[in-house]
Tab-separated table of C-alpha atoms and ligand atoms in Angstrom:
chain	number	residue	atom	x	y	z
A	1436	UNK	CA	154.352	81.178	105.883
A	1437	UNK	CA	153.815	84.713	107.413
A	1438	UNK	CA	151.587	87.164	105.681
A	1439	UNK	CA	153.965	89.129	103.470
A	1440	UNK	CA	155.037	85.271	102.431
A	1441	UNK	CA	151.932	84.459	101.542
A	1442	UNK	CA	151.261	87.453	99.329
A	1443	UNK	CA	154.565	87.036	97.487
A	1444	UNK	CA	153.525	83.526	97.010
A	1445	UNK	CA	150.332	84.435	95.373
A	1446	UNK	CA	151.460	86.830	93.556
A	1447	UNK	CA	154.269	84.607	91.950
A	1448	UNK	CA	151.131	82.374	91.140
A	1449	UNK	CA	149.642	84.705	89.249
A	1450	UNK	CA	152.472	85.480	87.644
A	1451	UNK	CA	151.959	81.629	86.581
A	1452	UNK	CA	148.369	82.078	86.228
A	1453	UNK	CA	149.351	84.795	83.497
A	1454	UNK	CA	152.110	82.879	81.926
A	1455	UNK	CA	149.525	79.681	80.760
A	1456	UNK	CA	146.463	82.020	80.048
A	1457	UNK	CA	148.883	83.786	77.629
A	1458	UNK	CA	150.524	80.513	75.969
A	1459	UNK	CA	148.741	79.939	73.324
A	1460	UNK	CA	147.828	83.763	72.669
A	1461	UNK	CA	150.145	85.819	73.516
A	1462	UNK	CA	154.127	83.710	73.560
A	1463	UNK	CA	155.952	86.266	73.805
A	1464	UNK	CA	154.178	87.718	77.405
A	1465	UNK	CA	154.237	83.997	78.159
A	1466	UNK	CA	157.962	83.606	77.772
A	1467	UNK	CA	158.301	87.090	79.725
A	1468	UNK	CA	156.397	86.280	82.745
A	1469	UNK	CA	157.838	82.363	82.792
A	1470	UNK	CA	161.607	84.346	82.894
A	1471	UNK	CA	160.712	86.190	85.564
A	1472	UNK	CA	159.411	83.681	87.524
A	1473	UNK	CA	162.894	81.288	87.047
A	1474	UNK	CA	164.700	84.450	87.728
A	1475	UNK	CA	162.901	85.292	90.779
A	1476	UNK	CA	162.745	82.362	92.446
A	1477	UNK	CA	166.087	81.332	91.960
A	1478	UNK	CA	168.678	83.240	93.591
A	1479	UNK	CA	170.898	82.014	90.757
A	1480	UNK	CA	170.320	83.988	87.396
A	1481	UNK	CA	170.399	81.930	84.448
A	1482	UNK	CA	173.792	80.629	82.923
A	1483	UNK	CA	174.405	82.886	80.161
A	1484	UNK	CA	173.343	86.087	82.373
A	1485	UNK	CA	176.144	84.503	84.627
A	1486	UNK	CA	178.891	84.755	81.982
A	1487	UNK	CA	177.726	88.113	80.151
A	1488	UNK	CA	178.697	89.529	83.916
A	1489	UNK	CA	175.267	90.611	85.197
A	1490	UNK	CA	174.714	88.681	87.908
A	1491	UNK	CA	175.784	91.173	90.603
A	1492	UNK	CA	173.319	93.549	89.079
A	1493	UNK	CA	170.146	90.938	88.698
A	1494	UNK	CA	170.733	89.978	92.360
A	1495	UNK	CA	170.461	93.022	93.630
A	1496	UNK	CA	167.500	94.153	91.502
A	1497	UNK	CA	165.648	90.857	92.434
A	1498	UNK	CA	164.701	92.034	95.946
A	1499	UNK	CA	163.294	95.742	94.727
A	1500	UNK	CA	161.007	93.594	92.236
A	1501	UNK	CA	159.844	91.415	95.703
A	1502	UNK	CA	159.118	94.742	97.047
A	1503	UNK	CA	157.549	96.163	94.058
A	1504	UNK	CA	155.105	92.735	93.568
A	1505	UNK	CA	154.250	93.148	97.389
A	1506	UNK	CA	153.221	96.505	97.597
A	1507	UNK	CA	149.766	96.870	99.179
A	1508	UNK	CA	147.971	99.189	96.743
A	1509	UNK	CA	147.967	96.832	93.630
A	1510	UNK	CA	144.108	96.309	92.970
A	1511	UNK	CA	144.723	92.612	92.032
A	1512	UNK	CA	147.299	90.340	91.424
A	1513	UNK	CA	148.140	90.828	87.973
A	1514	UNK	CA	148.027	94.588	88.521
A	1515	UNK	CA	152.206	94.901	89.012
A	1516	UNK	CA	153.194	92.365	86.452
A	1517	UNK	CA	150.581	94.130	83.471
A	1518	UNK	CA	152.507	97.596	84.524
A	1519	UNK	CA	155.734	96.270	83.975
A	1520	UNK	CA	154.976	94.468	80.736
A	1521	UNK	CA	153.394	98.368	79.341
A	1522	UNK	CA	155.988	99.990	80.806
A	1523	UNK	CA	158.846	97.466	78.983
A	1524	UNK	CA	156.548	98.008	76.009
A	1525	UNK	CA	156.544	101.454	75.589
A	1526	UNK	CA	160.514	102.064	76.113
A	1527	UNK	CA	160.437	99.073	73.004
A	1528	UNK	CA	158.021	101.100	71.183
A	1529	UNK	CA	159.716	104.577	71.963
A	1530	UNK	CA	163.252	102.966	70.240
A	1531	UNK	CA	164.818	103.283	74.051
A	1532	UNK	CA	168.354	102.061	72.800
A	1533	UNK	CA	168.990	100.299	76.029
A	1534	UNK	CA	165.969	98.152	75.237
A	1535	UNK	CA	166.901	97.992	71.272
A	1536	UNK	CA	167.976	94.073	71.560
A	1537	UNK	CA	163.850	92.616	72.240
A	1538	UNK	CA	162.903	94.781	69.421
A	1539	UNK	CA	163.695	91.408	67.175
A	1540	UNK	CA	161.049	90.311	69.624
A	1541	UNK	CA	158.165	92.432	69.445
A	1542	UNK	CA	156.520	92.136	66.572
A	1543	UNK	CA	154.463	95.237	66.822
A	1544	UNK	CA	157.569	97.006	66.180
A	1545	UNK	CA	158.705	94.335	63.710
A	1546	UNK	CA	160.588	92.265	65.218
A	1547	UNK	CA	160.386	88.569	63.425
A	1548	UNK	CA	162.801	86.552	66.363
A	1549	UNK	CA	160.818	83.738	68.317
A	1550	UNK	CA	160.696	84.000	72.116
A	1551	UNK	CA	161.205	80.655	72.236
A	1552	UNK	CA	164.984	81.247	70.301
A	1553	UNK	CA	167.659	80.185	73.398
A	1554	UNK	CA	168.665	84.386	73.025
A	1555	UNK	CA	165.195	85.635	74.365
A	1556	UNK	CA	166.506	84.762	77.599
A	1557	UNK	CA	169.481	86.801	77.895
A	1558	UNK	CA	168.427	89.277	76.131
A	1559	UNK	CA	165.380	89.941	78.486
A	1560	UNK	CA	167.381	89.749	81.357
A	1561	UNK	CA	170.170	92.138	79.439
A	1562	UNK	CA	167.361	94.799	79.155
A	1563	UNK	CA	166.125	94.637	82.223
A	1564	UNK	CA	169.312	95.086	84.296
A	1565	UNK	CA	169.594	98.521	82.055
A	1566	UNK	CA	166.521	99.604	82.468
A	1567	UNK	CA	165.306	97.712	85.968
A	1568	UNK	CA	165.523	100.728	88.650
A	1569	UNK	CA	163.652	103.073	85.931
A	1570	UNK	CA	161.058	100.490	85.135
A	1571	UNK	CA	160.027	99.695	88.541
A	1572	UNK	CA	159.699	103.292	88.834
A	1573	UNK	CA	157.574	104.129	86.156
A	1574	UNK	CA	155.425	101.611	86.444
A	1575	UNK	CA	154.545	102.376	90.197
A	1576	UNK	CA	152.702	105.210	88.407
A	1577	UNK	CA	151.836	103.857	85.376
A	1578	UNK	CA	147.965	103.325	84.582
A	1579	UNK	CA	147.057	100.295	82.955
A	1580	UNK	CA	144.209	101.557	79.757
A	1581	UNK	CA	142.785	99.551	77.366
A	1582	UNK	CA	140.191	100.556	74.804
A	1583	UNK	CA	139.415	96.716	72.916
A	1584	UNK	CA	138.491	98.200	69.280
A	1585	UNK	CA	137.242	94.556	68.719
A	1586	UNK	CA	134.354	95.024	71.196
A	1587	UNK	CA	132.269	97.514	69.460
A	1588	UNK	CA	130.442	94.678	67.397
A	1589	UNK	CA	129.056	94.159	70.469
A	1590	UNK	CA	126.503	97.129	70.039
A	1591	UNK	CA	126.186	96.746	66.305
A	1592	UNK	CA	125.867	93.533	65.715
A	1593	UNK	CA	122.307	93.917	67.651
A	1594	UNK	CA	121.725	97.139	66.268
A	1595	UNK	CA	121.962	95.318	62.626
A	1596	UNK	CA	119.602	92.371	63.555
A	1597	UNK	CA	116.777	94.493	65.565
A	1598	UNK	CA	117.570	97.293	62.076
A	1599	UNK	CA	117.995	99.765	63.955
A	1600	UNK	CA	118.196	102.741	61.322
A	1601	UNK	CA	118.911	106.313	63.606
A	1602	UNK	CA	120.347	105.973	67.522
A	1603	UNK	CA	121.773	107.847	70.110
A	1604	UNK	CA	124.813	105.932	71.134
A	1605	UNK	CA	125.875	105.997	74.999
A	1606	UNK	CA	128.696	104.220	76.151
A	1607	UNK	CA	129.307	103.258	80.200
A	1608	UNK	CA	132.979	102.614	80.741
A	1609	UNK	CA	134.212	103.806	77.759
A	1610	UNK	CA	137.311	104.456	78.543
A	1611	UNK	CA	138.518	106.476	75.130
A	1612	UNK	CA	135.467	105.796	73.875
A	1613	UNK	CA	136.937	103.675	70.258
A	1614	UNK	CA	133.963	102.051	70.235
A	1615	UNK	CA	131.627	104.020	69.565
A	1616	UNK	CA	132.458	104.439	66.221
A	1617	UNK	CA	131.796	100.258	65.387
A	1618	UNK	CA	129.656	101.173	62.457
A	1619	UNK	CA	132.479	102.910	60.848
A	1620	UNK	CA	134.813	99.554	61.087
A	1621	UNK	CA	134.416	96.062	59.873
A	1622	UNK	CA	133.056	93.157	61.486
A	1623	UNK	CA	133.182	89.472	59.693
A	1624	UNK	CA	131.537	86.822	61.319
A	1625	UNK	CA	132.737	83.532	60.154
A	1626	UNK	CA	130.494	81.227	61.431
A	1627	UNK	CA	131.700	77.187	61.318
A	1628	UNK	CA	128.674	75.792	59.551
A	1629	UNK	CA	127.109	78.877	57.354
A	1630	UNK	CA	128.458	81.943	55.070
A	1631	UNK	CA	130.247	84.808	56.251
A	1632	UNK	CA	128.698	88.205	57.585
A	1633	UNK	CA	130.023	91.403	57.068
A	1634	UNK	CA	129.113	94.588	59.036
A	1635	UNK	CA	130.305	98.262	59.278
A	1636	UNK	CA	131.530	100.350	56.766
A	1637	UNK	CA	134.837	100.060	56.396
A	1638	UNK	CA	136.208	99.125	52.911
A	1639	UNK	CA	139.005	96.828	54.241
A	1640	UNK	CA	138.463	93.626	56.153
A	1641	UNK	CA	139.881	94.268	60.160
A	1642	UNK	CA	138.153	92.267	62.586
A	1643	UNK	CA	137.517	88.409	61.544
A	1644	UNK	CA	135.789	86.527	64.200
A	1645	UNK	CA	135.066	82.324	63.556
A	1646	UNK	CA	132.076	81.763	65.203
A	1647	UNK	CA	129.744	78.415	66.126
A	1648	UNK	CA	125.717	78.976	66.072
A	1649	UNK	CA	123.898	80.089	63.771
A	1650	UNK	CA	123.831	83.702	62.557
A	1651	UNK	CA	120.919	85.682	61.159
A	1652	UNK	CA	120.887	86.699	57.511
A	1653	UNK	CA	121.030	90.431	57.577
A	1654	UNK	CA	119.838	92.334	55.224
A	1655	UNK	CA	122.244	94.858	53.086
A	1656	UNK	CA	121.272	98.191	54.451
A	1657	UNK	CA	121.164	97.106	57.944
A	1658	UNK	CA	124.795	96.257	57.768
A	1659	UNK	CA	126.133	99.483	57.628
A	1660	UNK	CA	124.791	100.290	60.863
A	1661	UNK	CA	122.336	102.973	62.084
A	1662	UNK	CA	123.201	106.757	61.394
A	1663	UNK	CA	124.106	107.808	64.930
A	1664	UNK	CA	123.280	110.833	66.125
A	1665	UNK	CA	125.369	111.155	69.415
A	1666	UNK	CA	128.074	109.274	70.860
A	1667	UNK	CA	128.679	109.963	74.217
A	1668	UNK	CA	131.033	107.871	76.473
A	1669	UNK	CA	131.836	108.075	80.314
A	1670	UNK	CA	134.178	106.706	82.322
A	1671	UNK	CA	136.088	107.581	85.954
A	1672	UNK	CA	138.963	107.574	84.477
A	1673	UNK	CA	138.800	108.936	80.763
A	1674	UNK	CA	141.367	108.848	78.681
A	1675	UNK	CA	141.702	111.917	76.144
A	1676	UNK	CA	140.899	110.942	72.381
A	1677	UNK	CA	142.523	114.454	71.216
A	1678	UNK	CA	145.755	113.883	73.616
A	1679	UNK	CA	148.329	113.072	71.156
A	1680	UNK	CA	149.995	111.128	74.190
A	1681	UNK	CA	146.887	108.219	74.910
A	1682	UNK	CA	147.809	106.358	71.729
A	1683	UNK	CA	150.824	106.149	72.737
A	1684	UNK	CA	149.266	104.714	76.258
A	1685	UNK	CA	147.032	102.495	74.563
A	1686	UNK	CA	149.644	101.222	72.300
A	1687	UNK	CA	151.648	100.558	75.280
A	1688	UNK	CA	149.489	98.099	77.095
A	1689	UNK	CA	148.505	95.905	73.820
A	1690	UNK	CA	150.517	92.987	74.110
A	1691	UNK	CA	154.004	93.246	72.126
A	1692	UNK	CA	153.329	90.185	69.617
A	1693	UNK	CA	150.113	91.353	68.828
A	1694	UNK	CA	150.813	94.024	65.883
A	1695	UNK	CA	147.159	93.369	64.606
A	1696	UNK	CA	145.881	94.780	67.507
A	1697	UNK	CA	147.767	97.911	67.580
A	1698	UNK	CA	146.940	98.264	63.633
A	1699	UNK	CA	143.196	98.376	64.491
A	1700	UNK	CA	143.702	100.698	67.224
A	1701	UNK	CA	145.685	103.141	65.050
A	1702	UNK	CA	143.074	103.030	62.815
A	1703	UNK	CA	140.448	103.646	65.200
A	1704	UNK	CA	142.368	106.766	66.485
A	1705	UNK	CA	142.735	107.890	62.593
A	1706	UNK	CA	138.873	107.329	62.216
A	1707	UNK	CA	138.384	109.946	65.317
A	1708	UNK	CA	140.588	112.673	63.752
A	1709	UNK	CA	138.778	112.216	60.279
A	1710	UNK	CA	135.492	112.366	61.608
A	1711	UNK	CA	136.399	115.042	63.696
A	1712	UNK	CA	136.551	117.363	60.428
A	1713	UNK	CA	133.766	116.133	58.798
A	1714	UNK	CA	130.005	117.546	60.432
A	1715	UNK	CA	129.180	113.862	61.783
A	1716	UNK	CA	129.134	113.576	65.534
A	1717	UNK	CA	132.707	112.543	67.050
A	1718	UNK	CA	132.749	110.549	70.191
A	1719	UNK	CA	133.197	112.347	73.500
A	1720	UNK	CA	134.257	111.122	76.982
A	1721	UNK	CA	133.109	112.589	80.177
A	1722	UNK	CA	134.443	111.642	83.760
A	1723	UNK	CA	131.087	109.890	85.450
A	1724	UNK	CA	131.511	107.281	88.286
A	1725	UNK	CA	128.813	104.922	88.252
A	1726	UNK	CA	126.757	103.766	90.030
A	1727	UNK	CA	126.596	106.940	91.261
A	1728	UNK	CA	126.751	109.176	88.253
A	1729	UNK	CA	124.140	106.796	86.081
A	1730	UNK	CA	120.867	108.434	85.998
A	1731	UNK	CA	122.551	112.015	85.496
A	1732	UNK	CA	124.751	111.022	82.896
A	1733	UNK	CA	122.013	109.281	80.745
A	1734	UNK	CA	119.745	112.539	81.573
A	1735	UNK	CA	122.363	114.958	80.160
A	1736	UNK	CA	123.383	112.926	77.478
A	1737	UNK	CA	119.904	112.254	75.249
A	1738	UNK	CA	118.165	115.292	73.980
A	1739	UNK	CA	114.679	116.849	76.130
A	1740	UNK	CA	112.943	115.755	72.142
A	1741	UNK	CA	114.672	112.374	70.872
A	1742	UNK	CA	113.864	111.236	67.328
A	1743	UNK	CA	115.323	107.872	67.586
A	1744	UNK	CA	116.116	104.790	69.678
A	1745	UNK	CA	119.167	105.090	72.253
A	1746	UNK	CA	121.791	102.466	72.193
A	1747	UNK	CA	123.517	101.968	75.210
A	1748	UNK	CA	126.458	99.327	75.864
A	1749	UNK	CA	129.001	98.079	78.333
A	1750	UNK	CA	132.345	96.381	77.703
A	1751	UNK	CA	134.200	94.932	80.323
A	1752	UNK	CA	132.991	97.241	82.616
A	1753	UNK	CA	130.982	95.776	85.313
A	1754	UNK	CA	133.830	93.592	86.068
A	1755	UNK	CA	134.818	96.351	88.086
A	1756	UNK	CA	131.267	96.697	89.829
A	1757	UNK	CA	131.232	94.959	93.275
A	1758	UNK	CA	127.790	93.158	93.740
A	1759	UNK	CA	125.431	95.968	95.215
A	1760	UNK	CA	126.977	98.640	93.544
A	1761	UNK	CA	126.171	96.215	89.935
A	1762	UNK	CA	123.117	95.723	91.064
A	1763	UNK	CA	122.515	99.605	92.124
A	1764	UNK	CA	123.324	100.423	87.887
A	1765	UNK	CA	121.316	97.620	86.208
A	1766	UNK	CA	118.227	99.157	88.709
A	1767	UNK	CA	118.996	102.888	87.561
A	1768	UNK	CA	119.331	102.205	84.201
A	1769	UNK	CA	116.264	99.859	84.472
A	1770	UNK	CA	113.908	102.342	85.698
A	1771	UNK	CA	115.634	105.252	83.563
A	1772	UNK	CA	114.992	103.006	80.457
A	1773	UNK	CA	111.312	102.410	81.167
A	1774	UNK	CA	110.252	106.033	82.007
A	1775	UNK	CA	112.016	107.393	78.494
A	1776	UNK	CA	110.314	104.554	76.371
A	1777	UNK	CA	106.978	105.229	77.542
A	1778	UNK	CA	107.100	108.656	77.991
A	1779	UNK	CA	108.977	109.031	73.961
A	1780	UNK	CA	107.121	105.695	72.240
A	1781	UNK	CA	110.689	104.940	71.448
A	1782	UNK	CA	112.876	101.694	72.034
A	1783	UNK	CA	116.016	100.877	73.980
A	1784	UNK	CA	119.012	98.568	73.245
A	1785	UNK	CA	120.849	97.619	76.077
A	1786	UNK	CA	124.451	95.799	74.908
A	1787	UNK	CA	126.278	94.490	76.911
A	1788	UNK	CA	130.198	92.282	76.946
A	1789	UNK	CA	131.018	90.958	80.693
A	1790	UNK	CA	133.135	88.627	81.886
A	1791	UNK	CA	131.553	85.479	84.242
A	1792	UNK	CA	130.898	86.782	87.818
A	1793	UNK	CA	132.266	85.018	91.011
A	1794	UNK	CA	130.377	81.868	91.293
A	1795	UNK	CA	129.055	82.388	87.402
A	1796	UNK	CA	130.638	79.530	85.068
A	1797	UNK	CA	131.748	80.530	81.462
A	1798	UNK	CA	132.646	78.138	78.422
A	1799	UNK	CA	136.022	78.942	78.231
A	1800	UNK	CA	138.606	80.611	81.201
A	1801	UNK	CA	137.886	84.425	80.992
A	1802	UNK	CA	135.148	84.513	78.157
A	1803	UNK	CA	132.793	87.110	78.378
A	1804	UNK	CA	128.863	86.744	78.365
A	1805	UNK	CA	127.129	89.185	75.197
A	1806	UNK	CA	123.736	89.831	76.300
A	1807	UNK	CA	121.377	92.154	75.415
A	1808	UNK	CA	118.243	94.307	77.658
A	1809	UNK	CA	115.323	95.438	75.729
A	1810	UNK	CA	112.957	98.067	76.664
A	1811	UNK	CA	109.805	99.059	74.235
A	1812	UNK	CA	106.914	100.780	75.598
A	1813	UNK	CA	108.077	100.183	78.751
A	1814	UNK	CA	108.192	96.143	78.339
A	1815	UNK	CA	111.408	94.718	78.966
A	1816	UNK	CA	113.390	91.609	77.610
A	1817	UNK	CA	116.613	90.268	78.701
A	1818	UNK	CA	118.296	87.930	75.707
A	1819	UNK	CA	121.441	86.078	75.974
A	1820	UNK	CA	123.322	86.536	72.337
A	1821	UNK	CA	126.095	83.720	73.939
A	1822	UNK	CA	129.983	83.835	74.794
A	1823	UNK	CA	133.214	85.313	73.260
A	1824	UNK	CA	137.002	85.650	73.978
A	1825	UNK	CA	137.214	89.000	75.558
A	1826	UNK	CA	139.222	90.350	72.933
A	1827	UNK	CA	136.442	89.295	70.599
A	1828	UNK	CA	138.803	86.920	68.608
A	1829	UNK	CA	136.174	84.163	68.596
A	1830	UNK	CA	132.256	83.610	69.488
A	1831	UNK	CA	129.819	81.111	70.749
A	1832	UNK	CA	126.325	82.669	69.652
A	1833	UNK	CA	123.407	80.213	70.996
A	1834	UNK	CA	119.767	80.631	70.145
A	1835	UNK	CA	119.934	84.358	71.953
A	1836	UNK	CA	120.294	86.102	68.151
A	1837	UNK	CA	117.170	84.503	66.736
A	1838	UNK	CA	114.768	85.373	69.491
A	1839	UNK	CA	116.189	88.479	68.625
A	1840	UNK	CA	115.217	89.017	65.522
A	1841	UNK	CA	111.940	88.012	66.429
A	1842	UNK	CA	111.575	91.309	68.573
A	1843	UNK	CA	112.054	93.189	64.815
A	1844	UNK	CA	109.407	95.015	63.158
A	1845	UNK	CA	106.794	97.816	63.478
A	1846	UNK	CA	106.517	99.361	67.024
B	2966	SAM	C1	138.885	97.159	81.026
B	2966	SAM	S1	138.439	98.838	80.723
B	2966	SAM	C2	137.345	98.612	79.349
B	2966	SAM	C3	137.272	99.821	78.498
B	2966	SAM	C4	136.370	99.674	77.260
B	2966	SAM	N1	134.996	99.503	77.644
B	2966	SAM	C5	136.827	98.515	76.397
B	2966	SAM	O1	136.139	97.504	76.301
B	2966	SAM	O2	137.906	98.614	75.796
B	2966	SAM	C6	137.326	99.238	82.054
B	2966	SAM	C7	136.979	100.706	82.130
B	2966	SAM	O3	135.998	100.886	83.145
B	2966	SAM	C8	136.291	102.091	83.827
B	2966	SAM	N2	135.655	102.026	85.159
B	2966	SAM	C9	135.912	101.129	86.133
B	2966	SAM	N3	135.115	101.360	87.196
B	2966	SAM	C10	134.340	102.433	86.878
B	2966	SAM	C11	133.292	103.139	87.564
B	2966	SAM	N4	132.917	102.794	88.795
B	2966	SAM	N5	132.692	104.168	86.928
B	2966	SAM	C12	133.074	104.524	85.671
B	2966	SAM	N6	134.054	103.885	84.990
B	2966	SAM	C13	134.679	102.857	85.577
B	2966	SAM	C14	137.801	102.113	83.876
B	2966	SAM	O4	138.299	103.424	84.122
B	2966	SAM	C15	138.164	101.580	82.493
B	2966	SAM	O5	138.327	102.604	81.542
């Protein structure tokens, strides 16, 4: 196979890869990506495309979606085939009337149809020889954003075991920055053997999370959270909380059959504009490129007098960190964390939600590890809370949480 062979090869196997990592979560991307793989490696289009007279048109689309998979600048794999699905997304979302048949599809528009109905076909195929030309096109520019509201427990649920009662929160990757306002949502851990346990502040249940190992009791005011007194976010590519425009974005890039997912992030951009007229600090989002930017950005952030403990946390982040450059931010923030302890008699809560790195082996294909860095006085601990599905829709906690709680109590 020459090279250009090879890559389309590989990148039809991720399209595979992407297709059985999303069967059981996500079946309507599932069904998308397995059409597009019959479609594109068969010259033929399917039957009913056949008689509904698109077949001239899908054949001659087919080879500008080779050439859009095998462009060279796609960071990974999966890059081209996540831009199409947003891209597809967003016309459904936008009521794009050439697009108005998968609407029955998409449930976060609320559609009810299965993908797995023998029309899903047709009508997938329908859309895109409408909208093909202008999809390819806009997702050659289109950049993929997530901001996983489910991932601020992350930082609180540590925060509400070591009871934590005042922070500074600082966010690395933050990308809107949605999660630093965790305490103001609600968390339910549901652990298999044990009662539920409930944090944030949020009236109504939104995130419910079954969980195996055992989970602290916590007490009642620790719950709500600390009272934070800055949230600060950075990211090299932040995306604007006050753009009317980035929830559209976001909502874009969840996954179309996922309407739970775009109901918390709605409500996470709601909880931004209502904080934002009330006195309490409202998240902000500078552009910082770590490792570079690390030591500066944690300098400008905290106040020259701090009154309480920082809280600083990753999610999904690192993943994005090659080796040295990883290793180049754990060592700045390292040495940053153990000059301001000692020098302000004040702890430091390290968070932090990354997926397995090459070599690294996780419980289940693309968990991501929740571990925690501790700095008081200047002494340092590294705990490991345990695993969860990177969208934080289940958890593994081992014995990480209770040596925890152990590090609670008077400084
Ligand atoms: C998968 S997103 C996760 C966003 C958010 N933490 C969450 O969990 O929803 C990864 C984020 O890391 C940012 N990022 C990647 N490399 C970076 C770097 N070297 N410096 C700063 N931000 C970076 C990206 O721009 C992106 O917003």
């Amino acid at each position: 196979m020459n090279q250009d062979g090879t890559r389309h090869h590989e990148r039809l196997l991720s399209f595979t890869t992407m297709a059985n990592f999303a069967r059981g979560y996500s079946p309507l991307y599932a069904a998308i990506m397995q059409h597009m793989i019959a479609w594109i490696q068969d010259d033929q289009v399917i039957d009913e495309a056949h008689n509904a007279g698109l077949t001239g048109r899908l054949a001659s689309l087919r080879s500008r979606v080779m050439a859009f998979l095998d462009r060279p600048e796609w960071t990974n794999d999966l890059d081209p085939v996540l831009r199409l699905a947003a891209v597809l997304h967003r016309m459904v979302i936008d009521g794009d009337e050439r697009v108005e048949g998968l609407r029955n599809f998409y449930r976060t528009v609320g559609g009810k149809r299965s993908p797995s109905e023998p029309g899903f076909a047709l009508t997938l195929v329908r859309a895109f020889a409408r909208v093909g030309d202008e999809l390819l096109e806009r997702a050659g520019s289109w950049v993929i954003q997530s901001n996983e509201t489910a991932r601020g427990l992350i930082w609180l649920l540590p925060a509400a075991v070591l009871q934590i009662e005042a922070a500074y929160l600082l966010e690395l990757g933050a990308s809107a920055g949605l999660n630093l306002y965790a305490e103001h949502r609600s968390y339910t851990l549901e652990p298999a053997d044990g009662s539920p346990v409930s944090l944030g502040r949020a009236g109504a249940k939104q995130f419910v999370i079954p969980c195996t190992g055992a989970v602290p009791e916590l007490v009642p005011a620790a719950t709500a959270g600390p009272e934070i007194l800055l949230r600060r976010g950075a990211d090299a590519s932040p995306v604007d909380l006050d753009n009317p425009e980035t929830e559209r974005i976001l909502a874009a890039c969840i996954w179309g059959d996922q309407p739970h997912r775009l109901q918390r992030l709605r409500e996470g951009f709601a909880l931004h504009r209502e904080l934002l007229k009330t006195a309490g600090p409202a998240a902000k989002v500078e552009r910082r490129v770590f490792p570079e930017d690390t030591q500066t950005f944690l300098a400008e952030a905290l106040p020259a007098a701090p009154r309480a403990p920082v809280i600083l946390f990753d999610t999904y982040f690192t993943a994005y960190l090659n080796d040295v450059d990883l290793r180049a931010l754990e060592r700045d923030v390292r040495e940053f964390a153990h000059t301001w302890t000692l020098r302000h008699g004040l702890p430091w809560l390290w968070a932090r939600f990354e997926p397995a790195r090459a070599g690294e082996s996780s419980p289940h294909t693309g968990w991501c590890r929740w571990f925690v860095d501790t700095w008081s006085r200047g002494r340092h601990r590294r705990i490991e809370l345990g695993w969860a599905h990177p969208h934080l829709v289940r958890a593994e906690f081992g014995p990480g949480l209770a040596e925890l709680e152990s590090l609670r109590g008077p400084e």
